[in-house]
Amino acid sequence: DNPLTIIAGPCQLESLDHALMIATAMKEACDKFGAQYVFKASYDKANRTSLSGKRGLGIDEGLAIMETVRDRLGVPTLTDIHTPEQCAVAAKAVDIIQIPAFLCRQTDLLLAAGETGAVVNIKKGQFLAPWDMANVVKKVESTGNERLLLTERGASFGYNTLVADMRSLPTMMQTGYPVVMDATHSVQQPGGLGGASGGQREFAPVMARAAVSLGIASVFIETHEDPDNAPSDGPNMIHLSEMPKLIETLMAFDKLAKNDPIRL
Amino acid sequence: DNPLTIIAGPCQLESLDHALMIATAMKEACDKFGAQYVFKASYDKANRTSLSGKRGLGIDEGLAIMETVRDRLGVPTLTDIHTPEQCAVAAKAVDIIQIPAFLCRQTDLLLAAGETGAVVNIKKGQFLAPWDMANVVKKVESTGNERLLLTERGASFGYNTLVADMRSLPTMMQTGYPVVMDATHSVQQPGGLGGASGGQREFAPVMARAAVSLGIASVFIETHEDPDNAPSDGPNMIHLSEMPKLIETLMAFDKLAKNDPIRL
Amino acid sequence: DNPLTIIAGPCQLESLDHALMIATAMKEACDKFGAQYVFKASYDKANRTSLSGKRGLGIDEGLAIMETVRDRLGVPTLTDIHTPEQCAVAAKAVDIIQIPAFLCRQTDLLLAAGETGAVVNIKKGQFLAPWDMANVVKKVESTGNERLLLTERGASFGYNTLVADMRSLPTMMQTGYPVVMDATHSVQQPGGLGGASGGQREFAPVMARAAVSLGIASVFIETHEDPDNAPSDGPNMIHLSEMPKLIETLMAFDKLAKNDPIRL
Amino acid sequence: DNPLTIIAGPCQLESLDHALMIATAMKEACDKFGAQYVFKASYDKANRTSLSGKRGLGIDEGLAIMETVRDRLGVPTLTDIHTPEQCAVAAKAVDIIQIPAFLCRQTDLLLAAGETGAVVNIKKGQFLAPWDMANVVKKVESTGNERLLLTERGASFGYNTLVADMRSLPTMMQTGYPVVMDATHSVQQPGGLGGASGGQREFAPVMARAAVSLGIASVFIETHEDPDNAPSDGPNMIHLSEMPKLIETLMAFDKLAKNDPIRL
């Protein structure tokens, strides 16, 4: 948990070169400011708002890229999985497999993920209270796997809007597992553009900073060198060139927070 | 759409005898008051709050029961599916396959469901605005299947609470597809009992009546002869003995509503 | 409570002639279809979104018009009050004084309203759970006044949006007091136009019909002969010419609902 | 705005000695850690959940105590006002008059507050979007008074629950006015105890810390030497003995945040 881990990368994989470019830039920035780094990318966007949204490279090509990034740069990697069958396959190629928020109550997926023995990052559903993650955690723990991360990514707040409740972070910390703030998706506006989700990129650093001040283990941020032309989640990804300054800021807050932990 | 269709049955299949008992009682009540009837039951509860919640009979035994109910009683049947692979299997055994609310954005599941050619009932996610169902509908329509039902089952409203927005019903009607009110799950209190979902059974008839007055096609209600001892969703299922009176009431409102349709 | 009472009129008083025109048209429509009628109008809009929104005629001219409407047409009248001092003054000129939703927890206002002995209509705050109206009711009852009405007008649902929870109506009925559905303000979009509140006029009849089907005592609807040019709440007022048909519809549902009451 | 101002005191005035005791302890703690300090207390709780909740000492005795605290300790003071008439009276006795959240749209109250020339702290309504505070601000500015503070105290989130949206803070900062985080009331559970509001005292430091990390001007915290026996808001007040450590922590985060401001 200490120092802060930055889980960052593009929303979806575009090519090996693109993945390496972003992972290299991020690793350099994290090394410079003393953060741990995990490369994050998706091989399949399985729940796009609209059918016309790009799905991604697919599992075979995608996982091959994830492995190459890990091997060449020596960084741990994370990707999200969508069916029980994908768990074992993905767990061979990446270090952390991630349960999407919409799927955080799907028992079979949680069990299959746990059985891989890989680290499992569970995103809290937009429909779930933070204390209800205790039940989700028990499903994975029943497999004997206690290598879990729990991620806040916003709760439904009326239509097409999410709100990130800061109480969620210390509440989930009480499970004993590391807690992650997803600064990108908690400022998403689901379906807010009609055929796609909108977002409020400018608030991602706000969410990250507030959360880090509470002593969380990790921040999840999607980043791109040209967010406005990215194939998905452009409205809420942070420009890659802004990441070093953001990491520097977050590390200062992380140091302070870890020296003075919150006790509920 | 006319007259009202009652989609009703136990939350989960318990045995063939139990299914036949409930379907027989419901068919009789629907026949008596002029309602159409669809038998509903689940073979697998794939997203229970807690791992210790009963999952159900499984797909093989469950679908066999569904087929027997259909064959013996001559009633159409509905069950929910959870993976793309289950779609084709279930579509052989039942008339309507249902997309669970948490899964209503999973593109592969929607496509697989559409490709069966069966009627597909899509439950609107607790995290989705009613107008965003238009994008969900397009995913299924892309398969050439235009036999759809759209179901309101409540939207997230703070923690452990849902609210059913009546505006959702005429909004979804504008897609041109029949709209269903799930009177049972819209009064659920997700996670409200800690290790299980709570519910407010007394409000299910309230939701059903308000929705039927707007001229919807169908009401979805779970029922049991002993709800307090049912394996799931007991707190919000209606006692089987109360169904005939409820159907009589709903049919009176349905007749009035269908003669005087709402025009947005 | 029986038959349904229509509380209707313009959002704000514009002139005596205008008030008489609307009250006359509404009385005629209510008489024709057997509804009870209460003329509603405000002399002061004390909480407009923006300072530039029109406030109204003021208490002296406003109450004089309210008295004239009552005397000439023989209809009971309702207006909203904003300070303890206004209660006694308004209670001389109208039959029902109304506590605005934002003010429903202001103890002095509730006590002053109760002490007039007039009927008091309390709008449930957008921030209040329906069961919490029991505490509000007790404040007024402490004055010895038990002539109360309780009105649902929507609950905050994210930003700039309200949702009307149908469970609120039978919940408030359990106090024993008549319950009113405010079909106009429950479809308001507070602040939704930047410097003014937006609204969804097309949903007001939806809310009214759903609520009447539950057997409520009264529907509150604002109406205008030219809503788009009205000084306030234009986006959610119903065109006066559409009221007779709406009342006819509501009376049919009211008759059915009152013959078959909901029992919680 | 720099350094952080702590606005703190008991929820309601109990006696002169009690006020002096708390103000003295708070001033000492703020001086020690370099914070600015404003003594806060209410002379009247005008909107208690229940009529049986204690109202307070009243305006005459209450304001006399506020003046004595200011004179003896040399600390600026804040109290909340509830009617236009109280504004001028209170403005003579305290430095900052506060508009309660429920009343933040009451035009006459805002104008009367502005006309005193005193600093006016406006609490954002639980029903208001942060960007809608721009309209509220204009009402006060129309009096020529530009000495404003804007306070976040939570938004309605389902029933009996509030959520504090961190985006609200930088959004309100864009008005150019100092922004305050009310760490006490944003963790209130309105009506959550039936006849009184509940609260989650343990989360008040969480809210304060997250907000201070965003570079806000001030934190508002209610404190008491015996919260569980305080006449109001006991469940969310912080124990007086815990305030020095909390202030020390907040000042460290404040220094970091003010050196590295958030830019939207």
mmCIF file with all atom_site columns, C-alpha atoms in Angstrom, chain C residues 44-51 55 82-86 100 102-103 105-108 111 124 126-132 135-136 138-140 142 152 155-160 165 167-168 188 190-192 194-197, chain D residues 44-51 55 82-86 100 102-103 105-108 111 124 126-132 135-136 138-140 142 152 155-160 165 167-168 188 190-192 194-197:
data_model
loop_
_atom_site.group_PDB
_atom_site.id
_atom_site.type_symbol
_atom_site.label_atom_id
_atom_site.label_alt_id
_atom_site.label_comp_id
_atom_site.label_asym_id
_atom_site.label_entity_id
_atom_site.label_seq_id
_atom_site.pdbx_PDB_ins_code
_atom_site.Cartn_x
_atom_site.Cartn_y
_atom_site.Cartn_z
_atom_site.occupancy
_atom_site.B_iso_or_equiv
_atom_site.pdbx_formal_charge
_atom_site.auth_seq_id
_atom_site.auth_comp_id
_atom_site.auth_asym_id
_atom_site.auth_atom_id
_atom_site.pdbx_PDB_model_num
ATOM 1   C CA . ASP C 1 44  ? -45.441 35.902 -4.266  1.00 0.00 ? 44  ASP C CA 1
ATOM 2   C CA . LYS C 1 45  ? -42.820 33.546 -5.680  1.00 0.00 ? 45  LYS C CA 1
ATOM 3   C CA . ALA C 1 46  ? -40.425 33.828 -2.778  1.00 0.00 ? 46  ALA C CA 1
ATOM 4   C CA . ASN C 1 47  ? -37.769 31.348 -3.894  1.00 0.00 ? 47  ASN C CA 1
ATOM 5   C CA . ARG C 1 48  ? -37.287 31.828 -7.647  1.00 0.00 ? 48  ARG C CA 1
ATOM 6   C CA . THR C 1 49  ? -34.133 30.267 -9.063  1.00 0.00 ? 49  THR C CA 1
ATOM 7   C CA . SER C 1 50  ? -32.882 33.697 -10.124 1.00 0.00 ? 50  SER C CA 1
ATOM 8   C CA . LEU C 1 51  ? -33.410 37.223 -8.839  1.00 0.00 ? 51  LEU C CA 1
ATOM 9   C CA . ARG C 1 55  ? -42.041 37.658 -7.928  1.00 0.00 ? 55  ARG C CA 1
ATOM 10  C CA . HIS C 1 82  ? -43.674 32.149 3.396   1.00 0.00 ? 82  HIS C CA 1
ATOM 11  C CA . THR C 1 83  ? -43.373 33.680 6.883   1.00 0.00 ? 83  THR C CA 1
ATOM 12  C CA . PRO C 1 84  ? -45.185 33.182 10.183  1.00 0.00 ? 84  PRO C CA 1
ATOM 13  C CA . GLU C 1 85  ? -46.626 36.710 9.867   1.00 0.00 ? 85  GLU C CA 1
ATOM 14  C CA . GLN C 1 86  ? -48.285 35.932 6.541   1.00 0.00 ? 86  GLN C CA 1
ATOM 15  C CA . PRO C 1 100 ? -43.806 25.446 0.558   1.00 0.00 ? 100 PRO C CA 1
ATOM 16  C CA . PHE C 1 102 ? -38.346 24.100 1.086   1.00 0.00 ? 102 PHE C CA 1
ATOM 17  C CA . LEU C 1 103 ? -39.965 25.404 4.291   1.00 0.00 ? 103 LEU C CA 1
ATOM 18  C CA . ARG C 1 105 ? -39.228 21.850 8.452   1.00 0.00 ? 105 ARG C CA 1
ATOM 19  C CA . GLN C 1 106 ? -39.477 25.511 9.669   1.00 0.00 ? 106 GLN C CA 1
ATOM 20  C CA . THR C 1 107 ? -41.118 25.057 13.042  1.00 0.00 ? 107 THR C CA 1
ATOM 21  C CA . ASP C 1 108 ? -42.334 28.647 13.521  1.00 0.00 ? 108 ASP C CA 1
ATOM 22  C CA . LEU C 1 111 ? -46.976 26.548 14.219  1.00 0.00 ? 111 LEU C CA 1
ATOM 23  C CA . LYS C 1 124 ? -43.103 17.396 1.467   1.00 0.00 ? 124 LYS C CA 1
ATOM 24  C CA . GLN C 1 126 ? -37.495 17.468 -1.838  1.00 0.00 ? 126 GLN C CA 1
ATOM 25  C CA . PHE C 1 127 ? -35.025 16.405 0.861   1.00 0.00 ? 127 PHE C CA 1
ATOM 26  C CA . LEU C 1 128 ? -37.494 14.538 3.070   1.00 0.00 ? 128 LEU C CA 1
ATOM 27  C CA . ALA C 1 129 ? -38.457 10.868 3.274   1.00 0.00 ? 129 ALA C CA 1
ATOM 28  C CA . PRO C 1 130 ? -42.212 10.303 3.230   1.00 0.00 ? 130 PRO C CA 1
ATOM 29  C CA . TRP C 1 131 ? -42.211 8.739  6.693   1.00 0.00 ? 131 TRP C CA 1
ATOM 30  C CA . ASP C 1 132 ? -40.537 11.848 8.085   1.00 0.00 ? 132 ASP C CA 1
ATOM 31  C CA . ASN C 1 135 ? -42.773 14.605 12.519  1.00 0.00 ? 135 ASN C CA 1
ATOM 32  C CA . VAL C 1 136 ? -43.866 17.587 10.426  1.00 0.00 ? 136 VAL C CA 1
ATOM 33  C CA . LYS C 1 138 ? -46.981 16.627 14.783  1.00 0.00 ? 138 LYS C CA 1
ATOM 34  C CA . LYS C 1 139 ? -45.670 20.175 14.751  1.00 0.00 ? 139 LYS C CA 1
ATOM 35  C CA . VAL C 1 140 ? -48.943 21.470 13.273  1.00 0.00 ? 140 VAL C CA 1
ATOM 36  C CA . SER C 1 142 ? -49.507 20.626 18.502  1.00 0.00 ? 142 SER C CA 1
ATOM 37  C CA . GLU C 1 152 ? -45.938 14.791 -2.699  1.00 0.00 ? 152 GLU C CA 1
ATOM 38  C CA . ALA C 1 155 ? -37.664 14.032 -4.156  1.00 0.00 ? 155 ALA C CA 1
ATOM 39  C CA . SER C 1 156 ? -34.171 15.140 -5.170  1.00 0.00 ? 156 SER C CA 1
ATOM 40  C CA . PHE C 1 157 ? -32.664 12.608 -7.587  1.00 0.00 ? 157 PHE C CA 1
ATOM 41  C CA . GLY C 1 158 ? -29.166 13.675 -8.538  1.00 0.00 ? 158 GLY C CA 1
ATOM 42  C CA . TYR C 1 159 ? -28.757 17.246 -9.743  1.00 0.00 ? 159 TYR C CA 1
ATOM 43  C CA . ASN C 1 160 ? -31.514 19.293 -11.403 1.00 0.00 ? 160 ASN C CA 1
ATOM 44  C CA . ASP C 1 165 ? -41.857 7.865  -5.566  1.00 0.00 ? 165 ASP C CA 1
ATOM 45  C CA . ARG C 1 167 ? -44.681 4.603  -2.337  1.00 0.00 ? 167 ARG C CA 1
ATOM 46  C CA . SER C 1 168 ? -44.773 8.051  -0.803  1.00 0.00 ? 168 SER C CA 1
ATOM 47  C CA . GLN C 1 188 ? -39.945 20.149 -12.553 1.00 0.00 ? 188 GLN C CA 1
ATOM 48  C CA . PRO C 1 190 ? -34.941 22.537 -10.608 1.00 0.00 ? 190 PRO C CA 1
ATOM 49  C CA . GLY C 1 191 ? -32.434 25.002 -12.013 1.00 0.00 ? 191 GLY C CA 1
ATOM 50  C CA . GLY C 1 192 ? -32.496 22.985 -15.206 1.00 0.00 ? 192 GLY C CA 1
ATOM 51  C CA . GLY C 1 194 ? -29.552 27.741 -15.783 1.00 0.00 ? 194 GLY C CA 1
ATOM 52  C CA . GLY C 1 195 ? -31.365 30.876 -14.629 1.00 0.00 ? 195 GLY C CA 1
ATOM 53  C CA . ALA C 1 196 ? -34.765 29.179 -14.239 1.00 0.00 ? 196 ALA C CA 1
ATOM 54  C CA . SER C 1 197 ? -36.277 25.776 -13.567 1.00 0.00 ? 197 SER C CA 1
ATOM 55  C CA . ASP D 1 44  ? -32.288 28.907 17.662  1.00 0.00 ? 44  ASP D CA 1
ATOM 56  C CA . LYS D 1 45  ? -32.677 25.559 15.927  1.00 0.00 ? 45  LYS D CA 1
ATOM 57  C CA . ALA D 1 46  ? -35.581 26.591 13.762  1.00 0.00 ? 46  ALA D CA 1
ATOM 58  C CA . ASN D 1 47  ? -36.015 23.421 11.739  1.00 0.00 ? 47  ASN D CA 1
ATOM 59  C CA . ARG D 1 48  ? -35.552 20.497 14.126  1.00 0.00 ? 48  ARG D CA 1
ATOM 60  C CA . THR D 1 49  ? -36.797 17.144 12.858  1.00 0.00 ? 49  THR D CA 1
ATOM 61  C CA . SER D 1 50  ? -39.304 16.965 15.697  1.00 0.00 ? 50  SER D CA 1
ATOM 62  C CA . LEU D 1 51  ? -41.130 19.552 17.759  1.00 0.00 ? 51  LEU D CA 1
ATOM 63  C CA . ARG D 1 55  ? -34.848 24.981 20.122  1.00 0.00 ? 55  ARG D CA 1
ATOM 64  C CA . HIS D 1 82  ? -33.932 32.374 9.840   1.00 0.00 ? 82  HIS D CA 1
ATOM 65  C CA . THR D 1 83  ? -36.004 35.419 8.880   1.00 0.00 ? 83  THR D CA 1
ATOM 66  C CA . PRO D 1 84  ? -35.273 38.709 7.117   1.00 0.00 ? 84  PRO D CA 1
ATOM 67  C CA . GLU D 1 85  ? -35.922 40.557 10.390  1.00 0.00 ? 85  GLU D CA 1
ATOM 68  C CA . GLN D 1 86  ? -33.221 38.654 12.253  1.00 0.00 ? 86  GLN D CA 1
ATOM 69  C CA . PRO D 1 100 ? -29.402 27.776 6.466   1.00 0.00 ? 100 PRO D CA 1
ATOM 70  C CA . PHE D 1 102 ? -33.158 24.773 3.531   1.00 0.00 ? 102 PHE D CA 1
ATOM 71  C CA . LEU D 1 103 ? -33.513 28.563 3.106   1.00 0.00 ? 103 LEU D CA 1
ATOM 72  C CA . ARG D 1 105 ? -33.423 29.968 -2.219  1.00 0.00 ? 105 ARG D CA 1
ATOM 73  C CA . GLN D 1 106 ? -35.520 32.403 -0.079  1.00 0.00 ? 106 GLN D CA 1
ATOM 74  C CA . THR D 1 107 ? -34.988 35.665 -1.895  1.00 0.00 ? 107 THR D CA 1
ATOM 75  C CA . ASP D 1 108 ? -36.081 38.016 0.889   1.00 0.00 ? 108 ASP D CA 1
ATOM 76  C CA . LEU D 1 111 ? -31.485 40.241 0.265   1.00 0.00 ? 111 LEU D CA 1
ATOM 77  C CA . LYS D 1 124 ? -25.911 25.088 -0.372  1.00 0.00 ? 124 LYS D CA 1
ATOM 78  C CA . GLN D 1 126 ? -29.426 19.620 -0.042  1.00 0.00 ? 126 GLN D CA 1
ATOM 79  C CA . PHE D 1 127 ? -31.614 19.946 -3.153  1.00 0.00 ? 127 PHE D CA 1
ATOM 80  C CA . LEU D 1 128 ? -29.314 22.249 -5.133  1.00 0.00 ? 128 LEU D CA 1
ATOM 81  C CA . ALA D 1 129 ? -26.637 21.533 -7.737  1.00 0.00 ? 129 ALA D CA 1
ATOM 82  C CA . PRO D 1 130 ? -23.331 23.297 -7.029  1.00 0.00 ? 130 PRO D CA 1
ATOM 83  C CA . TRP D 1 131 ? -23.524 25.336 -10.235 1.00 0.00 ? 131 TRP D CA 1
ATOM 84  C CA . ASP D 1 132 ? -26.919 26.670 -9.188  1.00 0.00 ? 132 ASP D CA 1
ATOM 85  C CA . ASN D 1 135 ? -27.931 32.250 -9.012  1.00 0.00 ? 135 ASN D CA 1
ATOM 86  C CA . VAL D 1 136 ? -28.035 32.363 -5.229  1.00 0.00 ? 136 VAL D CA 1
ATOM 87  C CA . LYS D 1 138 ? -26.344 36.985 -7.574  1.00 0.00 ? 138 LYS D CA 1
ATOM 88  C CA . LYS D 1 139 ? -29.269 37.586 -5.241  1.00 0.00 ? 139 LYS D CA 1
ATOM 89  C CA . VAL D 1 140 ? -26.925 38.691 -2.442  1.00 0.00 ? 140 VAL D CA 1
ATOM 90  C CA . SER D 1 142 ? -27.555 42.639 -5.959  1.00 0.00 ? 142 SER D CA 1
ATOM 91  C CA . GLU D 1 152 ? -21.041 22.480 0.928   1.00 0.00 ? 152 GLU D CA 1
ATOM 92  C CA . ALA D 1 155 ? -26.756 16.666 -1.240  1.00 0.00 ? 155 ALA D CA 1
ATOM 93  C CA . SER D 1 156 ? -29.828 14.446 -0.842  1.00 0.00 ? 156 SER D CA 1
ATOM 94  C CA . PHE D 1 157 ? -28.965 10.847 -1.784  1.00 0.00 ? 157 PHE D CA 1
ATOM 95  C CA . GLY D 1 158 ? -32.008 8.662  -1.455  1.00 0.00 ? 158 GLY D CA 1
ATOM 96  C CA . TYR D 1 159 ? -33.886 8.867  1.837   1.00 0.00 ? 159 TYR D CA 1
ATOM 97  C CA . ASN D 1 160 ? -32.313 9.837  5.177   1.00 0.00 ? 160 ASN D CA 1
ATOM 98  C CA . ASP D 1 165 ? -19.723 15.551 -3.852  1.00 0.00 ? 165 ASP D CA 1
ATOM 99  C CA . ARG D 1 167 ? -16.713 18.281 -7.377  1.00 0.00 ? 167 ARG D CA 1
ATOM 100 C CA . SER D 1 168 ? -18.922 20.773 -5.611  1.00 0.00 ? 168 SER D CA 1
ATOM 101 C CA . GLN D 1 188 ? -25.764 13.814 8.960   1.00 0.00 ? 188 GLN D CA 1
ATOM 102 C CA . PRO D 1 190 ? -31.574 13.510 8.169   1.00 0.00 ? 190 PRO D CA 1
ATOM 103 C CA . GLY D 1 191 ? -34.463 12.043 10.097  1.00 0.00 ? 191 GLY D CA 1
ATOM 104 C CA . GLY D 1 192 ? -32.393 8.887  10.438  1.00 0.00 ? 192 GLY D CA 1
ATOM 105 C CA . GLY D 1 194 ? -37.099 8.692  13.526  1.00 0.00 ? 194 GLY D CA 1
ATOM 106 C CA . GLY D 1 195 ? -37.694 11.712 15.719  1.00 0.00 ? 195 GLY D CA 1
ATOM 107 C CA . ALA D 1 196 ? -34.204 13.175 15.228  1.00 0.00 ? 196 ALA D CA 1
ATOM 108 C CA . SER D 1 197 ? -31.379 13.209 12.717  1.00 0.00 ? 197 SER D CA 1
#
